[in-house]
Amino acid sequence: MARAPFELAEMRVAPGTRQQIDVPMARLYTHAPLHIPVEIVHGRHPGPVLLVCGGIHGDEINGVEIVRRLLHSRQLARLRGTLIAIPIVNVFGFVQHSRYLPDRRDLNRCFPGSEAGSLGGRMAALFREQIVDQASHIIDLHTGALHRTNLPQIRAKLTSCDETERMASAFGAPVILNSELRDGSLRHYAQSRGIPVLTYEAGEALRFDEWAITPGVRGVLRVMRRLGMLRGEHRRRTPPAAERATGSSWARAPIDGILRPQVRLGARVAKGERLGRVADPFGNAEGEVLSMADGIVIGMGRLPLVNEGEALFHIARFDVIEEAENAVETFQSSLEPPPDPLY
């Protein structure tokens, strides 16, 4: 029995083919239309429907490059199931280099949305109805916020679904953070529908970070193999062991001033260890930023100019800190330096 075509936005994609579709989203003030760009790869044989999307926050662009490289993978020629690949969800924010929509709403706090609501609510409703509800599995690609960078990590609600845990382990990021669901997020909506979903966090907003992009592409392909969408294992690279964090917290600026960090991303730190110093421009007032626990630095601010109470270093805690340290070191050593930096 022949497999049925995949339908999206009144378009039909035949089995064994791929097609780019522009899903109508909204219009600019000039009446020029905006679309969500989507590529459907519809395999000849049945299998999961995996949604891989980037740019829900418009300034988080590493996911855009991950999706582009994923779509150029030769492994997709033998795809089982269907891949829905979306490099940019929040086109408004992407055009403006902004995390937010024009009304300053965060699209990732607007789900499930409403056709009669705000711009964010309407976009969330359209994205949900046209795309998300067709997926059986989701990988949502993110970076740190503006002036903040993240060590490659997976965030997921692991207790909610065995399939989510299998996907998280398969991805190959060095750290898995068992993260609570936030109301209004894509992850919260998807989990409420029983759709397993991973959030991949890596790198910094408005930057191409090769050390975040390459593992992202590899991780998505590993998950696709685990789901049976791709055949076999990649012979050249095996995923480094991932360690599950038991929790995390932020070390914050003790005073207003200029930060001089003294640890790097991925470093192991001890409780009470000095992570950096904050001082005024003259050096008259100075405060130390101290780690509140033994752990690994999985995120940190990149802008030295800080206000009192600002989150500066994100520390993840582990049952066995030595194993987490080894996982990060193994992951970092597995990355081949790119021949040329993107930017």
Coordinates of C-alpha atoms in Angstrom, one line a residue:
M1 CA 0.0 0.0 0.0
A2 CA 1.4 3.4 -1.1
R3 CA 2.2 5.9 1.6
A4 CA -0.1 9.0 1.6
P5 CA 1.3 12.4 0.8
F6 CA 2.1 14.8 3.7
E7 CA -0.1 17.8 3.7
L8 CA 0.8 21.3 5.0
A9 CA -0.6 24.7 4.3
E10 CA -2.8 23.2 1.5
M11 CA 0.3 21.7 -0.2
R12 CA 0.9 18.0 -0.7
V13 CA 4.4 16.4 -0.5
A14 CA 4.6 13.0 -2.2
P15 CA 6.5 10.1 -0.5
G16 CA 10.1 10.1 -1.4
T17 CA 10.2 13.8 -2.2
R18 CA 11.0 17.0 -0.4
Q19 CA 9.5 20.5 -0.8
Q20 CA 9.9 24.0 0.6
I21 CA 6.7 25.6 1.7
D22 CA 6.1 29.2 2.8
V23 CA 3.4 29.2 5.5
P24 CA 1.6 32.6 5.5
M25 CA 2.1 34.2 8.9
A26 CA 1.3 38.0 8.9
R27 CA 2.0 41.2 7.0
L28 CA 4.3 44.1 7.5
Y29 CA 3.0 47.7 7.7
T30 CA 3.7 47.9 4.0
H31 CA 1.3 45.1 3.3
A32 CA 4.2 42.9 2.3
P33 CA 3.6 39.3 3.4
L34 CA 5.7 37.4 5.9
H35 CA 6.0 33.6 5.8
I36 CA 7.4 30.9 8.1
P37 CA 9.9 29.0 5.8
V38 CA 9.4 25.2 6.1
E39 CA 11.0 22.3 4.3
I40 CA 9.3 18.9 4.3
V41 CA 11.3 15.7 3.7
H42 CA 8.7 13.0 3.3
G43 CA 10.2 9.5 3.3
R44 CA 9.0 6.6 1.2
H45 CA 8.4 4.5 4.3
P46 CA 6.3 5.3 7.4
G47 CA 8.0 6.4 10.6
P48 CA 7.9 9.3 13.1
V49 CA 7.2 12.9 12.2
L50 CA 10.0 14.9 13.6
L51 CA 9.8 18.7 13.9
V52 CA 13.2 20.4 14.1
C53 CA 12.8 24.2 14.5
G54 CA 15.1 27.2 15.3
G55 CA 14.5 30.9 15.8
I56 CA 11.5 30.9 18.1
H57 CA 13.5 33.6 19.7
G58 CA 14.5 35.7 16.6
D59 CA 18.0 36.6 17.8
E60 CA 19.0 32.9 18.4
I61 CA 20.6 32.1 15.1
N62 CA 22.7 29.0 15.8
G63 CA 19.6 26.9 15.1
V64 CA 19.2 28.4 11.7
E65 CA 22.6 27.1 10.7
I66 CA 21.9 23.7 12.3
V67 CA 18.8 23.3 10.3
R68 CA 20.5 24.4 7.1
R69 CA 23.3 21.8 7.5
L70 CA 20.8 19.1 8.5
L71 CA 18.9 19.6 5.3
H72 CA 22.1 19.1 3.3
S73 CA 22.9 15.8 5.0
R74 CA 23.1 12.9 2.5
Q75 CA 21.6 10.6 5.1
L76 CA 18.2 12.1 4.5
A77 CA 18.1 10.3 1.1
R78 CA 17.0 7.1 3.0
L79 CA 14.7 8.8 5.5
R80 CA 11.9 6.8 7.1
G81 CA 9.0 8.9 8.3
T82 CA 8.9 12.7 7.8
L83 CA 11.1 15.6 8.8
I84 CA 9.6 19.0 9.2
A85 CA 12.6 21.5 9.2
I86 CA 12.0 25.1 10.1
P87 CA 15.1 27.3 10.4
I88 CA 13.2 30.5 11.5
V89 CA 9.9 30.5 13.4
N90 CA 9.9 34.1 14.7
V91 CA 10.5 35.8 11.4
F92 CA 9.5 39.2 12.8
G93 CA 12.3 38.9 15.5
F94 CA 14.8 37.5 13.1
V95 CA 14.5 40.4 10.7
Q96 CA 14.9 42.9 13.6
H97 CA 17.7 41.0 15.3
S98 CA 15.4 40.7 18.3
R99 CA 14.3 37.9 20.7
Y100 CA 10.8 39.3 20.7
L101 CA 7.9 40.1 18.5
P102 CA 7.1 43.7 17.6
D103 CA 4.7 44.0 20.6
R104 CA 7.6 42.9 22.9
R105 CA 6.0 39.5 23.6
D106 CA 8.1 36.3 23.8
L107 CA 6.6 33.9 21.3
N108 CA 7.9 31.0 23.5
R109 CA 5.5 32.2 26.2
C110 CA 2.4 32.4 24.0
F111 CA 1.4 28.7 23.4
P112 CA -1.1 27.3 22.7
G113 CA -2.1 30.8 21.5
S114 CA -5.4 32.2 20.3
E115 CA -6.7 33.2 16.8
A116 CA -8.3 36.2 18.5
G117 CA -5.4 37.1 20.8
S118 CA -2.3 39.3 20.6
L119 CA 0.2 39.0 17.7
G120 CA 2.1 36.5 19.7
G121 CA -1.0 34.5 20.5
R122 CA -2.1 34.5 16.9
M123 CA 1.4 33.4 15.7
A124 CA 1.5 30.6 18.3
A125 CA -1.9 29.4 17.3
L126 CA -1.0 29.3 13.6
F127 CA 2.3 27.5 14.3
R128 CA 0.5 25.0 16.6
E129 CA -2.4 24.3 14.2
Q130 CA -0.4 24.1 11.0
I131 CA 2.8 22.4 12.2
V132 CA 3.2 21.4 15.8
D133 CA 0.0 19.2 16.0
Q134 CA 1.3 17.1 13.1
A135 CA 4.6 16.2 14.9
S136 CA 5.2 13.0 16.8
H137 CA 8.6 14.3 18.2
I138 CA 10.2 17.7 18.5
I139 CA 13.7 19.2 18.8
D140 CA 13.6 22.9 19.6
L141 CA 16.9 24.7 19.0
H142 CA 18.0 27.6 21.2
T143 CA 21.0 29.6 22.4
G144 CA 21.7 31.8 25.4
A145 CA 20.1 35.2 25.6
L146 CA 21.8 38.3 24.3
H147 CA 25.3 38.7 25.9
R148 CA 24.9 35.3 27.5
T149 CA 26.4 32.0 26.3
N150 CA 25.5 28.4 27.1
L151 CA 27.6 25.2 27.1
P152 CA 25.9 22.7 24.7
Q153 CA 23.2 21.1 26.8
I154 CA 19.8 19.4 26.6
R155 CA 16.8 20.6 28.6
A156 CA 13.9 18.3 29.0
K157 CA 11.3 17.1 31.5
L158 CA 12.7 13.6 31.9
T159 CA 10.1 12.2 34.3
S160 CA 7.2 12.9 31.9
C161 CA 8.1 10.5 29.1
D162 CA 10.5 7.6 28.6
E163 CA 10.8 8.5 24.9
T164 CA 12.0 12.0 25.9
E165 CA 14.7 10.4 28.0
R166 CA 15.8 8.2 25.2
M167 CA 16.0 11.1 22.8
A168 CA 18.0 13.2 25.4
S169 CA 20.5 10.4 25.9
A170 CA 20.9 9.8 22.2
F171 CA 21.6 13.5 21.4
G172 CA 25.1 13.4 22.8
A173 CA 25.3 16.8 24.6
P174 CA 27.6 16.6 27.6
V175 CA 24.9 17.8 30.0
I176 CA 21.3 17.0 30.4
L177 CA 19.3 19.4 32.6
N178 CA 16.0 18.0 34.0
S179 CA 14.2 21.3 33.4
E180 CA 10.7 22.2 34.6
L181 CA 8.2 23.2 32.0
R182 CA 7.4 26.9 31.6
D183 CA 3.8 28.0 31.0
G184 CA 3.3 29.2 27.5
S185 CA 6.4 27.5 26.0
L186 CA 6.4 25.2 23.0
R187 CA 7.8 22.5 25.3
H188 CA 5.0 22.9 27.8
Y189 CA 2.3 22.7 25.1
A190 CA 4.0 19.7 23.3
Q191 CA 4.4 17.7 26.6
S192 CA 0.7 18.4 27.4
R193 CA -0.2 16.7 24.1
G194 CA 2.1 13.7 24.8
I195 CA 4.7 14.8 22.2
P196 CA 8.3 14.1 23.4
V197 CA 10.3 17.3 23.0
L198 CA 14.0 18.3 23.6
T199 CA 15.4 21.8 23.9
Y200 CA 19.0 22.1 22.7
E201 CA 20.7 25.1 24.2
A202 CA 24.2 26.1 23.0
G203 CA 26.1 29.3 22.2
E204 CA 25.2 32.9 22.2
A205 CA 22.5 35.1 20.6
L206 CA 23.3 36.9 17.3
R207 CA 26.5 34.7 16.9
F208 CA 27.5 31.7 14.9
D209 CA 29.3 29.4 17.4
E210 CA 30.9 26.5 15.5
W211 CA 31.4 24.6 18.8
A212 CA 27.6 24.8 19.3
I213 CA 26.5 24.2 15.7
T214 CA 28.5 21.1 14.8
P215 CA 27.3 19.1 17.9
G216 CA 23.8 20.3 17.2
V217 CA 23.7 18.8 13.7
R218 CA 25.3 15.6 15.0
G219 CA 22.9 15.4 17.9
V220 CA 19.8 15.7 15.7
L221 CA 21.1 13.0 13.4
R222 CA 21.7 10.7 16.4
V223 CA 18.2 11.3 17.6
M224 CA 16.8 10.5 14.2
R225 CA 18.8 7.2 14.2
R226 CA 17.5 6.4 17.6
L227 CA 13.9 7.0 16.4
G228 CA 14.5 4.6 13.4
M229 CA 14.3 7.5 10.9
L230 CA 17.8 6.8 9.7
R231 CA 19.6 3.5 9.3
G232 CA 22.7 2.4 11.2
E233 CA 25.1 4.2 13.3
H234 CA 27.6 6.9 12.3
R235 CA 30.9 4.9 12.2
R236 CA 33.3 7.9 12.6
R237 CA 32.0 9.4 15.8
T238 CA 30.3 7.9 18.9
P239 CA 28.4 10.3 21.2
P240 CA 30.2 11.3 24.3
A241 CA 28.6 10.3 27.6
A242 CA 26.0 12.7 28.9
E243 CA 25.6 13.5 32.6
R244 CA 22.3 14.4 34.1
A245 CA 22.4 17.4 36.4
T246 CA 20.5 17.3 39.7
G247 CA 19.8 21.0 39.6
S248 CA 21.3 24.4 38.8
S249 CA 21.4 27.9 40.0
W250 CA 23.0 31.3 39.1
A251 CA 25.8 33.1 40.8
R252 CA 24.9 36.9 40.8
A253 CA 26.7 40.2 40.8
P254 CA 27.3 41.4 44.4
I255 CA 27.6 45.0 43.4
D256 CA 27.3 47.2 40.3
G257 CA 30.4 47.5 38.2
I258 CA 32.7 45.8 35.6
L259 CA 33.1 42.0 35.7
R260 CA 36.5 40.3 35.4
P261 CA 35.6 36.6 35.0
Q262 CA 38.1 34.0 36.3
V263 CA 36.6 30.8 35.1
R264 CA 35.6 29.6 31.6
L265 CA 32.5 27.9 30.2
G266 CA 32.6 24.2 31.0
A267 CA 34.9 24.6 34.0
R268 CA 34.5 22.6 37.2
V269 CA 34.1 24.8 40.2
A270 CA 33.9 24.2 44.0
K271 CA 31.5 25.7 46.5
G272 CA 32.9 29.1 47.6
E273 CA 35.3 29.3 44.7
R274 CA 35.8 32.8 43.2
L275 CA 34.3 32.9 39.8
G276 CA 35.1 36.5 39.1
R277 CA 35.4 40.0 40.5
V278 CA 33.2 43.0 40.0
A279 CA 34.6 46.5 40.6
D280 CA 33.7 50.1 39.8
P281 CA 35.8 51.8 37.1
F282 CA 38.2 53.2 39.7
G283 CA 38.6 50.0 41.6
N284 CA 37.5 51.7 44.8
A285 CA 34.6 49.2 45.4
E286 CA 35.1 45.6 44.6
G287 CA 33.1 42.4 45.2
E288 CA 33.7 38.7 44.6
V289 CA 31.3 36.4 42.7
L290 CA 31.4 33.1 44.5
S291 CA 30.1 29.7 43.5
M292 CA 27.2 28.6 45.6
A293 CA 27.9 24.8 45.0
D294 CA 30.2 22.3 43.5
G295 CA 29.4 22.0 39.8
I296 CA 30.1 22.8 36.2
V297 CA 29.7 26.2 34.6
I298 CA 27.1 25.6 31.9
G299 CA 26.2 29.3 31.2
M300 CA 27.8 32.7 31.7
G301 CA 27.3 36.3 30.9
R302 CA 29.5 37.8 28.1
L303 CA 29.0 41.5 28.8
P304 CA 31.4 42.8 31.5
L305 CA 29.1 45.7 32.5
V306 CA 26.8 44.4 35.2
N307 CA 24.3 45.5 37.8
E308 CA 23.9 44.2 41.3
G309 CA 21.9 41.0 41.3
E310 CA 22.5 40.2 37.6
A311 CA 22.9 36.5 36.8
L312 CA 26.5 35.9 35.8
F313 CA 27.5 32.2 36.0
H314 CA 25.1 29.3 35.7
I315 CA 26.3 26.4 37.8
A316 CA 24.9 22.9 37.3
R317 CA 25.1 20.4 40.2
F318 CA 25.8 16.6 39.8
D319 CA 25.8 13.6 42.0
V320 CA 29.3 12.7 40.8
I321 CA 31.1 15.8 39.8
E322 CA 34.1 13.9 38.4
E323 CA 32.0 12.1 35.9
A324 CA 30.4 15.4 34.8
E325 CA 33.8 17.0 34.4
N326 CA 35.0 14.0 32.3
A327 CA 31.9 14.2 30.1
V328 CA 32.6 17.9 29.4
E329 CA 36.2 17.3 28.6
T330 CA 35.4 14.3 26.4
F331 CA 32.8 16.4 24.5
Q332 CA 35.2 19.3 24.0
S333 CA 38.0 17.0 22.8
S334 CA 35.7 15.4 20.3
L335 CA 35.2 18.6 18.4
E336 CA 37.4 19.1 15.4
P337 CA 38.4 22.7 15.0
P338 CA 36.7 24.2 11.9
P339 CA 39.1 25.2 9.0
D340 CA 37.7 28.8 9.1
P341 CA 35.5 30.5 11.7
L342 CA 32.1 31.5 10.4
Y343 CA 32.4 34.9 12.0

